[in-house]
């Protein structure tokens, strides 16, 4: 008989998955990874600017999609520049996040 796995985690236990990136001006910005998925053999992350207090969350925060690449030095993040690739990946995240956050499309 299979045992049910119960998630005992609460909002108080939540630890955001944070990534700090440097922009073209050398300024560091911290983002929260809100989702990840694979598309055509490539791993992608959906990021939003990180805010510590929920009161500071902006309704119009921009979703940033990043491609995870690999080279001889390890993994790196890269922006998705190809319009068709960006469109396809954004549709995947749109559907996944709409279901998770109960957003009407």
mmCIF file of C-alpha atoms in Angstrom:
data_model
loop_
_atom_site.group_PDB
_atom_site.id
_atom_site.type_symbol
_atom_site.label_atom_id
_atom_site.label_comp_id
_atom_site.label_asym_id
_atom_site.label_seq_id
_atom_site.Cartn_x
_atom_site.Cartn_y
_atom_site.Cartn_z
ATOM 1 C CA UNK A 1 0.000 0.000 0.000
ATOM 2 C CA UNK A 2 1.387 3.362 -1.038
ATOM 3 C CA UNK A 3 1.761 5.994 1.611
ATOM 4 C CA UNK A 4 0.579 9.502 0.941
ATOM 5 C CA UNK A 5 3.244 12.132 1.104
ATOM 6 C CA UNK A 6 1.947 15.110 2.961
ATOM 7 C CA UNK A 7 3.493 18.497 2.476
ATOM 8 C CA UNK A 8 3.934 19.954 5.930
ATOM 9 C CA UNK A 9 5.664 23.072 4.652
ATOM 10 C CA UNK A 10 3.986 26.344 5.445
ATOM 11 C CA UNK A 11 4.463 29.823 4.072
ATOM 12 C CA UNK A 12 6.755 30.486 7.034
ATOM 13 C CA UNK A 13 9.048 27.667 5.821
ATOM 14 C CA UNK A 14 9.241 29.109 2.302
ATOM 15 C CA UNK A 15 12.721 30.012 1.105
ATOM 16 C CA UNK A 16 12.786 31.785 -2.273
ATOM 17 C CA UNK A 17 15.192 30.544 -4.942
ATOM 18 C CA UNK A 18 17.254 33.682 -5.568
ATOM 19 C CA UNK A 19 19.739 34.529 -8.303
ATOM 20 C CA UNK A 20 21.871 37.673 -8.384
ATOM 21 C CA UNK A 21 22.798 38.844 -11.860
ATOM 22 C CA UNK A 22 24.926 41.718 -13.043
ATOM 23 C CA UNK A 23 23.445 44.013 -15.701
ATOM 24 C CA UNK A 24 25.353 45.655 -18.553
ATOM 25 C CA UNK A 25 26.184 48.618 -16.279
ATOM 26 C CA UNK A 26 27.753 46.347 -13.633
ATOM 27 C CA UNK A 27 24.857 46.798 -11.220
ATOM 28 C CA UNK A 28 23.781 43.680 -9.314
ATOM 29 C CA UNK A 29 20.086 42.776 -9.359
ATOM 30 C CA UNK A 30 18.448 39.971 -7.409
ATOM 31 C CA UNK A 31 15.711 37.851 -8.965
ATOM 32 C CA UNK A 32 13.464 35.099 -7.687
ATOM 33 C CA UNK A 33 13.092 31.948 -9.755
ATOM 34 C CA UNK A 34 9.341 31.328 -9.883
ATOM 35 C CA UNK A 35 9.344 28.454 -12.379
ATOM 36 C CA UNK A 36 11.587 26.304 -14.545
ATOM 37 C CA UNK A 37 10.914 24.091 -17.536
ATOM 38 C CA UNK A 38 12.575 22.321 -20.441
ATOM 39 C CA UNK A 39 11.801 22.947 -24.102
ATOM 40 C CA UNK A 40 13.492 21.151 -26.975
ATOM 41 C CA UNK A 41 16.308 19.930 -24.750
ATOM 42 C CA UNK A 42 17.082 23.322 -23.226
ATOM 43 C CA UNK A 43 16.377 24.332 -19.604
ATOM 44 C CA UNK A 44 14.675 27.711 -18.987
ATOM 45 C CA UNK A 45 13.984 29.770 -15.865
ATOM 46 C CA UNK A 46 11.214 32.285 -15.236
ATOM 47 C CA UNK A 47 12.442 35.130 -13.011
ATOM 48 C CA UNK A 48 10.890 38.165 -11.369
ATOM 49 C CA UNK A 49 12.650 40.973 -9.501
ATOM 50 C CA UNK A 50 12.984 39.934 -5.862
ATOM 51 C CA UNK A 51 11.329 41.922 -3.095
ATOM 52 C CA UNK A 52 11.555 41.027 0.586
ATOM 53 C CA UNK A 53 8.194 42.446 1.648
ATOM 54 C CA UNK A 54 4.971 41.328 0.004
ATOM 55 C CA UNK A 55 3.697 44.897 0.249
ATOM 56 C CA UNK A 56 6.426 45.923 -2.219
ATOM 57 C CA UNK A 57 5.329 43.450 -4.910
ATOM 58 C CA UNK A 58 4.349 45.248 -8.090
ATOM 59 C CA UNK A 59 1.355 43.962 -10.045
ATOM 60 C CA UNK A 60 3.121 44.812 -13.279
ATOM 61 C CA UNK A 61 6.465 43.173 -12.421
ATOM 62 C CA UNK A 62 8.191 42.001 -15.561
ATOM 63 C CA UNK A 63 8.715 38.278 -16.066
ATOM 64 C CA UNK A 64 12.198 37.527 -17.368
ATOM 65 C CA UNK A 65 12.930 34.309 -19.232
ATOM 66 C CA UNK A 66 16.481 32.973 -19.161
ATOM 67 C CA UNK A 67 18.067 30.046 -20.966
ATOM 68 C CA UNK A 68 20.453 27.846 -18.974
ATOM 69 C CA UNK A 69 23.521 27.065 -21.053
ATOM 70 C CA UNK A 70 26.607 24.995 -20.392
ATOM 71 C CA UNK A 71 30.199 25.427 -21.411
ATOM 72 C CA UNK A 72 33.550 24.059 -20.232
ATOM 73 C CA UNK A 73 33.368 26.301 -17.143
ATOM 74 C CA UNK A 74 29.902 25.124 -16.056
ATOM 75 C CA UNK A 75 26.377 26.487 -16.320
ATOM 76 C CA UNK A 76 25.490 30.057 -17.234
ATOM 77 C CA UNK A 77 22.320 32.078 -17.831
ATOM 78 C CA UNK A 78 21.623 33.770 -21.134
ATOM 79 C CA UNK A 79 18.759 35.907 -22.388
ATOM 80 C CA UNK A 80 16.490 34.445 -25.045
ATOM 81 C CA UNK A 81 17.065 36.602 -28.116
ATOM 82 C CA UNK A 82 15.379 34.523 -30.831
ATOM 83 C CA UNK A 83 11.793 35.781 -31.200
ATOM 84 C CA UNK A 84 10.293 32.380 -32.087
ATOM 85 C CA UNK A 85 12.093 30.631 -29.224
ATOM 86 C CA UNK A 86 10.989 33.367 -26.817
ATOM 87 C CA UNK A 87 7.400 33.089 -28.041
ATOM 88 C CA UNK A 88 7.288 29.294 -27.623
ATOM 89 C CA UNK A 89 8.899 29.310 -24.180
ATOM 90 C CA UNK A 90 6.748 32.227 -22.976
ATOM 91 C CA UNK A 91 3.596 30.322 -23.978
ATOM 92 C CA UNK A 92 4.738 27.339 -21.888
ATOM 93 C CA UNK A 93 5.400 29.528 -18.849
ATOM 94 C CA UNK A 94 2.164 31.461 -19.391
ATOM 95 C CA UNK A 95 0.141 28.263 -19.205
ATOM 96 C CA UNK A 96 2.081 26.830 -16.251
ATOM 97 C CA UNK A 97 1.953 30.049 -14.227
ATOM 98 C CA UNK A 98 -1.707 30.704 -15.020
ATOM 99 C CA UNK A 99 -2.564 27.292 -13.584
ATOM 100 C CA UNK A 100 -0.322 27.741 -10.537
ATOM 101 C CA UNK A 101 -1.438 31.278 -9.699
ATOM 102 C CA UNK A 102 -5.041 30.725 -10.848
ATOM 103 C CA UNK A 103 -4.873 33.437 -13.515
ATOM 104 C CA UNK A 104 -7.511 33.628 -16.221
ATOM 105 C CA UNK A 105 -6.048 33.752 -19.711
#
